[in-house]
Short mmCIF file of C-alpha atoms (C1' of nucleotides) in Angstrom, two decimals:
data_model
loop_
_atom_site.label_atom_id
_atom_site.label_comp_id
_atom_site.label_asym_id
_atom_site.label_seq_id
_atom_site.Cartn_x
_atom_site.Cartn_y
_atom_site.Cartn_z
CA MET H 1 -72.69 244.86 67.69
CA THR H 2 -75.06 244.37 64.78
CA GLU H 3 -78.58 245.72 64.89
CA VAL H 4 -81.02 243.28 66.45
CA PRO H 5 -84.67 243.42 65.39
CA TRP H 6 -87.12 244.12 68.19
CA LEU H 7 -89.65 241.45 69.07
CA ASP H 8 -92.77 241.59 66.95
CA ASP H 9 -96.23 241.28 68.46
CA GLU H 10 -96.44 237.54 68.16
CA GLU H 11 -93.00 237.09 69.68
CA GLN H 12 -93.90 239.47 72.49
CA ARG H 13 -97.00 237.44 73.27
CA ALA H 14 -95.13 234.17 73.08
CA TRP H 15 -92.34 235.40 75.31
CA ARG H 16 -94.63 236.81 77.94
CA ALA H 17 -96.75 233.65 77.88
CA VAL H 18 -93.79 231.36 78.34
CA MET H 19 -92.28 233.50 81.10
CA THR H 20 -95.51 233.76 83.06
CA MET H 21 -96.12 230.04 82.65
CA GLN H 22 -92.73 229.49 84.23
CA ASP H 23 -93.35 231.84 87.10
CA ASP H 24 -96.89 230.72 87.81
CA LEU H 25 -96.01 227.06 87.63
CA ALA H 26 -93.01 227.38 89.90
CA GLU H 27 -94.89 229.54 92.35
CA PHE H 28 -97.88 227.22 92.47
CA LEU H 29 -95.83 224.12 93.10
CA ASP H 30 -93.63 225.83 95.66
CA ARG H 31 -96.56 227.27 97.52
CA GLN H 32 -98.44 223.99 97.58
CA MET H 33 -95.54 222.16 99.12
CA ARG H 34 -94.73 224.91 101.52
CA ASN H 35 -98.24 225.24 102.89
CA ARG H 36 -99.21 221.59 102.78
CA ASP H 37 -95.99 219.77 103.59
CA GLY H 38 -93.82 222.43 105.22
CA LEU H 39 -91.10 222.00 102.60
CA SER H 40 -89.67 224.47 100.13
CA LYS H 41 -88.77 223.35 96.64
CA ALA H 42 -85.14 223.46 97.71
CA ASP H 43 -85.81 221.28 100.75
CA TYR H 44 -87.70 218.86 98.55
CA GLU H 45 -84.88 218.43 96.07
CA VAL H 46 -82.32 217.89 98.77
CA LEU H 47 -84.48 215.23 100.40
CA VAL H 48 -85.23 213.51 97.09
CA HIS H 49 -81.55 213.06 96.32
CA LEU H 50 -80.74 211.91 99.84
CA SER H 51 -83.61 209.47 100.00
CA GLU H 52 -82.55 207.93 96.70
CA ALA H 53 -78.94 207.49 97.82
CA PRO H 54 -77.80 204.27 99.53
CA GLY H 55 -78.28 204.62 103.26
CA GLY H 56 -79.89 208.00 102.73
CA ARG H 57 -76.39 209.43 102.84
CA LEU H 58 -74.25 211.45 100.46
CA ARG H 59 -70.99 213.33 100.49
CA SER H 60 -71.81 217.00 100.60
CA PHE H 61 -70.00 217.94 97.40
CA ARG H 62 -71.65 215.04 95.58
CA LEU H 63 -75.03 216.37 96.64
CA GLY H 64 -73.97 219.77 95.33
CA GLU H 65 -73.14 218.27 91.94
CA LEU H 66 -76.50 216.56 91.70
CA LEU H 67 -78.36 219.75 92.59
CA ARG H 68 -76.06 222.00 90.54
CA TRP H 69 -75.84 224.31 93.54
CA GLU H 70 -73.01 226.58 94.55
CA LYS H 71 -71.19 225.28 97.57
CA SER H 72 -72.07 228.23 99.77
CA ARG H 73 -75.71 227.84 98.94
CA LEU H 74 -75.57 224.18 99.84
CA SER H 75 -73.78 224.86 103.08
CA GLN H 76 -76.25 227.50 104.16
CA HIS H 77 -79.27 225.48 103.20
CA LEU H 78 -78.05 222.32 104.89
CA GLY H 79 -77.42 224.37 108.00
CA ARG H 80 -81.03 225.48 108.08
CA MET H 81 -82.28 221.98 107.33
CA GLU H 82 -80.14 220.56 110.08
CA ASN H 83 -81.60 223.06 112.55
CA ARG H 84 -85.03 221.85 111.57
CA GLY H 85 -84.03 218.25 112.08
CA LEU H 86 -84.39 217.17 108.45
CA VAL H 87 -80.79 216.09 107.89
CA ILE H 88 -77.67 215.26 109.89
CA ARG H 89 -74.22 216.48 108.96
CA GLU H 90 -70.97 214.93 110.18
CA ARG H 91 -67.33 215.08 109.15
CA SER H 92 -66.47 212.36 106.70
CA LEU H 93 -64.19 209.67 108.07
CA ALA H 94 -62.58 208.99 104.70
CA ASP H 95 -61.73 212.64 104.00
CA GLN H 96 -61.50 214.88 107.01
CA ARG H 97 -62.26 217.97 104.88
CA GLY H 98 -65.59 216.70 103.69
CA ALA H 99 -68.95 216.16 105.27
CA ASP H 100 -71.47 213.38 105.02
CA VAL H 101 -75.12 214.35 104.89
CA THR H 102 -77.76 211.89 106.02
CA ILE H 103 -81.51 212.20 105.82
CA SER H 104 -83.16 211.99 109.23
CA ARG H 105 -86.21 209.99 110.22
CA ARG H 106 -88.24 213.16 110.19
CA GLY H 107 -86.89 214.07 106.75
CA THR H 108 -87.83 210.66 105.45
CA ASP H 109 -91.34 210.94 106.81
CA LEU H 110 -91.82 214.36 105.27
CA ILE H 111 -90.56 213.48 101.81
CA THR H 112 -92.57 210.28 101.80
CA ALA H 113 -95.73 212.23 102.49
CA ALA H 114 -94.93 215.09 100.15
CA ALA H 115 -93.78 213.24 97.04
CA PRO H 116 -97.07 211.73 95.85
CA ARG H 117 -98.90 214.98 96.46
CA HIS H 118 -96.26 216.83 94.51
CA VAL H 119 -96.57 214.45 91.60
CA ALA H 120 -100.32 214.91 91.64
CA ASP H 121 -99.82 218.68 91.49
CA VAL H 122 -97.42 218.40 88.59
CA ARG H 123 -99.95 216.32 86.72
CA ALA H 124 -102.83 218.62 87.49
CA ALA H 125 -100.91 221.77 86.63
CA PHE H 126 -98.96 220.57 83.63
CA PHE H 127 -99.25 217.14 82.08
CA ASP H 128 -103.01 216.98 82.17
CA HIS H 129 -103.19 219.88 79.72
CA LEU H 130 -100.79 218.46 77.16
CA THR H 131 -101.31 216.14 74.23
CA ALA H 132 -98.62 213.58 73.45
CA ALA H 133 -97.50 215.68 70.49
CA GLU H 134 -97.23 218.81 72.61
CA LEU H 135 -95.23 216.94 75.22
CA GLN H 136 -92.89 215.79 72.49
CA THR H 137 -92.51 219.30 71.09
CA ILE H 138 -91.81 221.03 74.37
CA THR H 139 -89.23 218.43 75.31
CA THR H 140 -87.48 219.02 72.02
CA ILE H 141 -87.56 222.76 72.55
CA ALA H 142 -86.18 222.45 76.06
CA ALA H 143 -83.29 220.33 74.80
CA LYS H 144 -82.45 222.76 72.01
CA VAL H 145 -82.62 225.81 74.24
CA LYS H 146 -80.49 224.14 76.86
CA GLU H 147 -77.91 223.15 74.28
CA GLY H 148 -77.88 226.67 72.87
CA LEU H 149 -77.32 228.14 76.32
CA ALA H 150 -74.41 225.81 76.91
CA LYS H 151 -72.74 227.28 73.84
CA LEU H 152 -73.49 230.86 74.87
CA GLN H 153 -71.75 230.47 78.23
CA PRO H 154 -68.62 228.36 77.75
CA MET G 1 -107.64 211.48 97.52
CA THR G 2 -107.52 209.08 94.62
CA GLU G 3 -104.32 207.27 93.73
CA VAL G 4 -102.18 209.25 91.31
CA PRO G 5 -99.87 207.38 88.91
CA TRP G 6 -96.19 208.20 89.26
CA LEU G 7 -94.42 209.88 86.34
CA ASP G 8 -93.15 207.44 83.75
CA ASP G 9 -89.66 207.74 82.27
CA GLU G 10 -90.67 209.93 79.39
CA GLU G 11 -92.64 212.25 81.65
CA GLN G 12 -89.72 212.42 84.05
CA ARG G 13 -87.40 213.43 81.23
CA ALA G 14 -89.85 215.97 79.89
CA TRP G 15 -90.44 217.49 83.30
CA ARG G 16 -86.77 217.76 84.15
CA ALA G 17 -86.02 219.21 80.71
CA VAL G 18 -88.69 221.88 80.99
CA MET G 19 -87.72 222.80 84.54
CA THR G 20 -84.03 223.11 83.75
CA MET G 21 -84.80 225.11 80.63
CA GLN G 22 -86.69 227.51 82.86
CA ASP G 23 -83.94 227.79 85.40
CA ASP G 24 -81.10 228.05 82.92
CA LEU G 25 -82.89 230.59 80.78
CA ALA G 26 -83.86 232.79 83.72
CA GLU G 27 -80.42 232.57 85.21
CA PHE G 28 -78.68 233.37 81.94
CA LEU G 29 -80.80 236.42 81.22
CA ASP G 30 -80.57 237.69 84.78
CA ARG G 31 -76.83 237.26 84.93
CA GLN G 32 -76.28 238.95 81.58
CA MET G 33 -78.19 242.04 82.63
CA ARG G 34 -76.68 242.12 86.06
CA ASN G 35 -73.09 241.93 84.87
CA ARG G 36 -73.45 244.01 81.73
CA ASP G 37 -76.02 246.63 82.66
CA GLY G 38 -76.03 246.60 86.46
CA LEU G 39 -79.72 245.75 86.58
CA SER G 40 -81.50 242.76 88.05
CA LYS G 41 -84.48 241.27 86.27
CA ALA G 42 -86.67 242.92 88.89
CA ASP G 43 -85.07 246.33 88.31
CA TYR G 44 -85.54 245.88 84.59
CA GLU G 45 -89.24 245.15 84.83
CA VAL G 46 -89.87 248.11 87.10
CA LEU G 47 -88.05 250.42 84.72
CA VAL G 48 -89.83 249.00 81.67
CA HIS G 49 -93.25 249.74 83.14
CA LEU G 50 -92.24 253.20 84.32
CA SER G 51 -90.64 254.16 81.03
CA GLU G 52 -93.77 253.10 79.15
CA ALA G 53 -96.05 255.14 81.42
CA PRO G 54 -96.93 258.76 80.59
CA GLY G 55 -94.38 261.04 82.18
CA GLY G 56 -92.40 258.02 83.35
CA ARG G 57 -94.65 258.08 86.40
CA LEU G 58 -97.04 255.62 88.03
CA ARG G 59 -98.99 255.27 91.23
CA SER G 60 -97.21 252.70 93.35
CA PHE G 61 -100.13 250.32 93.67
CA ARG G 62 -100.73 250.51 89.90
CA LEU G 63 -97.14 249.47 89.35
CA GLY G 64 -97.72 246.62 91.75
CA GLU G 65 -100.68 245.43 89.72
CA LEU G 66 -98.72 245.51 86.49
CA LEU G 67 -95.86 243.55 88.03
CA ARG G 68 -98.14 241.23 89.99
CA TRP G 69 -95.95 241.85 93.03
CA GLU G 70 -96.91 241.84 96.69
CA LYS G 71 -96.97 245.29 98.14
CA SER G 72 -94.22 244.65 100.65
CA ARG G 73 -91.97 243.39 97.90
CA LEU G 74 -92.65 246.46 95.83
CA SER G 75 -92.02 248.78 98.75
CA GLN G 76 -88.72 247.14 99.61
CA HIS G 77 -87.52 247.03 96.05
CA LEU G 78 -88.45 250.62 95.28
CA GLY G 79 -86.59 251.64 98.42
CA ARG G 80 -83.42 250.04 97.14
CA MET G 81 -83.90 251.46 93.66
CA GLU G 82 -84.42 254.91 95.11
CA ASN G 83 -81.18 254.61 97.05
CA ARG G 84 -79.41 253.79 93.82
CA GLY G 85 -80.96 256.78 92.11
CA LEU G 86 -83.03 254.83 89.59
CA VAL G 87 -86.45 256.09 90.66
CA ILE G 88 -87.98 258.88 92.75
CA ARG G 89 -90.84 258.34 95.19
CA GLU G 90 -93.10 261.08 96.51
CA ARG G 91 -96.44 261.18 98.28
CA SER G 92 -99.29 261.44 95.85
CA LEU G 93 -101.10 264.79 95.91
CA ALA G 94 -104.41 263.27 94.93
CA ASP G 95 -104.39 260.61 97.65
CA GLN G 96 -102.19 261.31 100.63
CA ARG G 97 -101.93 257.62 101.39
CA GLY G 98 -100.40 256.71 98.08
CA ALA G 99 -97.05 257.29 96.44
CA ASP G 100 -96.07 258.31 92.93
CA VAL G 101 -93.03 256.62 91.46
CA THR G 102 -91.08 258.34 88.70
CA ILE G 103 -88.19 257.02 86.67
CA SER G 104 -85.07 259.14 87.04
CA ARG G 105 -82.75 260.32 84.32
CA ARG G 106 -80.26 257.69 85.35
CA GLY G 107 -82.96 255.01 85.27
CA THR G 108 -83.96 256.11 81.79
CA ASP G 109 -80.39 255.94 80.57
CA LEU G 110 -79.87 252.49 82.01
CA ILE G 111 -83.02 250.96 80.61
CA THR G 112 -82.41 252.52 77.22
CA ALA G 113 -79.00 250.92 77.08
CA ALA G 114 -80.10 247.59 78.51
CA ALA G 115 -83.28 246.91 76.52
CA PRO G 116 -81.81 246.19 73.07
CA ARG G 117 -79.11 244.01 74.55
CA HIS G 118 -81.73 242.11 76.51
CA VAL G 119 -83.79 241.54 73.39
CA ALA G 120 -80.71 240.27 71.61
CA ASP G 121 -80.11 237.83 74.45
CA VAL G 122 -83.69 236.61 74.34
CA ARG G 123 -83.35 235.98 70.63
CA ALA G 124 -80.02 234.23 70.94
CA ALA G 125 -81.12 232.08 73.87
CA PHE G 126 -84.67 231.28 72.81
CA PHE G 127 -86.27 232.37 69.57
CA ASP G 128 -83.32 231.53 67.36
CA HIS G 129 -83.74 227.86 68.23
CA LEU G 130 -87.45 227.63 67.46
CA THR G 131 -89.33 226.95 64.26
CA ALA G 132 -92.56 228.83 63.66
CA ALA G 133 -94.53 225.67 64.45
CA GLU G 134 -92.69 225.18 67.72
CA LEU G 135 -93.31 228.80 68.68
CA GLN G 136 -96.97 228.26 68.00
CA THR G 137 -97.09 225.08 70.06
CA ILE G 138 -95.31 226.45 73.10
CA THR G 139 -97.51 229.52 73.14
CA THR G 140 -100.58 227.31 73.10
CA ILE G 141 -99.19 225.19 75.91
CA ALA G 142 -98.38 228.24 78.01
CA ALA G 143 -101.90 229.55 77.61
CA LYS G 144 -103.47 226.24 78.56
CA VAL G 145 -101.25 225.74 81.58
CA LYS G 146 -101.87 229.27 82.76
CA GLU G 147 -105.61 228.83 82.38
CA GLY G 148 -105.47 225.55 84.24
CA LEU G 149 -103.56 227.14 87.11
CA ALA G 150 -106.12 229.91 87.38
CA LYS G 151 -108.75 227.24 88.00
CA LEU G 152 -106.62 225.41 90.56
CA GLN G 153 -106.18 228.50 92.72
CA PRO G 154 -109.42 230.48 92.77
"C1'" DC F 1 -120.63 264.63 112.86
"C1'" DG F 2 -118.46 260.39 114.79
"C1'" DC F 3 -117.30 255.81 114.26
"C1'" DC F 4 -115.29 252.13 111.56
"C1'" DA F 5 -113.83 249.35 107.89
"C1'" DC F 6 -110.89 249.57 103.95
"C1'" DT F 7 -106.76 250.98 101.26
"C1'" DG F 8 -102.05 252.00 100.26
"C1'" DG F 9 -97.63 251.66 102.20
"C1'" DT F 10 -93.89 250.69 105.43
"C1'" DT F 11 -91.44 247.83 108.58
"C1'" DC F 12 -89.86 243.67 110.87
"C1'" DA F 13 -88.40 239.01 110.95
"C1'" DC F 14 -87.09 235.51 108.48
"C1'" DA F 15 -85.95 232.19 104.33
"C1'" DC F 16 -83.28 232.05 100.33
"C1'" DG F 17 -79.40 233.13 96.82
"C1'" DT F 18 -74.69 235.07 95.26
"C1'" DC F 19 -70.05 236.51 95.84
"C1'" DA F 20 -65.75 236.96 98.12
"C1'" DA F 21 -62.86 235.85 101.83
"C1'" DC F 22 -61.33 232.53 104.66
"C1'" DC F 23 -59.79 227.93 106.65
"C1'" DA F 24 -58.18 223.23 107.31
"C1'" DA F 25 -57.21 218.79 105.24
"C1'" DA F 26 -55.20 216.46 101.20
"C1'" DG F 27 -52.08 215.74 97.76
"C1'" DG F 28 -48.45 216.81 94.72
"C1'" DT F 29 -43.51 217.83 93.91
"C1'" DA F 30 -38.86 219.27 94.75
"C1'" DT E 1 -39.64 216.29 104.62
"C1'" DA E 2 -41.05 220.99 103.51
"C1'" DC E 3 -43.59 223.76 100.61
"C1'" DC E 4 -47.47 224.95 97.70
"C1'" DT E 5 -51.61 224.27 95.28
"C1'" DT E 6 -56.04 222.25 95.16
"C1'" DT E 7 -60.22 220.71 97.31
"C1'" DG E 8 -64.29 220.77 100.38
"C1'" DG E 9 -66.70 223.69 103.40
"C1'" DT E 10 -67.97 227.69 106.30
"C1'" DT E 11 -68.78 232.47 107.11
"C1'" DG E 12 -70.16 237.39 106.44
"C1'" DA E 13 -72.24 240.90 103.79
"C1'" DC E 14 -75.68 241.96 101.01
"C1'" DG E 15 -79.75 241.74 97.53
"C1'" DT E 16 -84.09 239.57 97.07
"C1'" DG E 17 -88.80 237.42 98.37
"C1'" DT E 18 -92.85 236.34 101.78
"C1'" DG E 19 -96.01 237.01 105.65
"C1'" DA E 20 -97.60 239.49 109.52
"C1'" DA E 21 -98.06 243.55 112.15
"C1'" DC E 22 -98.64 248.13 111.96
"C1'" DC E 23 -100.08 252.91 110.59
"C1'" DA E 24 -102.10 256.96 108.42
"C1'" DG E 25 -105.43 258.67 105.18
"C1'" DT E 26 -110.00 257.73 102.88
"C1'" DG E 27 -114.58 256.97 102.47
"C1'" DG E 28 -118.86 255.01 103.88
"C1'" DC E 29 -122.85 254.99 107.01
"C1'" DG E 30 -125.62 255.46 111.13
#
DNA sequence: CGCCACTGGTTCACACGTCAACCAAAGGTA
DNA sequence: TACCTTTGGTTGACGTGTGAACCAGTGGCG
């Protein structure tokens, strides 16, 4: 492998700043929802997708695609959510292998209450600090980085 | 609470892009180190701080401050790292409550091998895609967001 | 000195994530 | 039809993270 130059001071600062922004932002939003609404970020995303689906129902593997989750993760998490009464799982009639997941009444109530508060948090913690130009720039960066990663892991 | 406007399309896109950049970047770097060097991101950070400390040794609670980790997390993780022979823990002589953590020979070898490869990954996945202006902008954003979060959670 | 709050750590219980092994239904293909 | 692979999910083992309870040593303070 060819020699790779170490990060210089400015790069160090930039890298640390971006990483801690990530961590702090994620932790803040997760903690808010957890304490205030009793939902983890994972719970929230599951409920968002279900509540947006027709009938509040999705095939399990379809939900996995939307979330980009491994199947075992999905299975375990849905199990816990089912125990808490947030979703209902049942074997699919069309394909006896598969499972249909439906959001419960309780799940609907929770996501309905949590969503606007979450949006408010996202605004307060992120968008409110950004100019239009900065928003544009960071979106561009995110797209480029994501594209670059896709090439790195084929 | 006052009514908070929902995210518009552009904000939605920006938010999703930034969040997935975070996730993909973190996952890529973690997986690289795990598969190639046998270290998790958490292991790596512990070893970095220890290897930079005089004598490769730190008081446990000092290490916790540097990492911004909860004490139980630190205790559990150091326990696992000690079992793997990466660090050594011993009661501090100065304060019988506390513990000194020292990086082992094996830990030193691993971090020495892993660090340059990690830096190369960071470059390939992040810095190589950014112009100087973009680097400047994202650093500014990170600082502002971090500052804003500090105010939100006193 | 004797009490008592604080500090530094560990431990327990639990939520969450990955990987590998496993299983049953579905869907080719000979 | 019988076989064989693929697909959709579950399970078990383990590493990782949080919060609460606990515990011993430290350091005031009357």
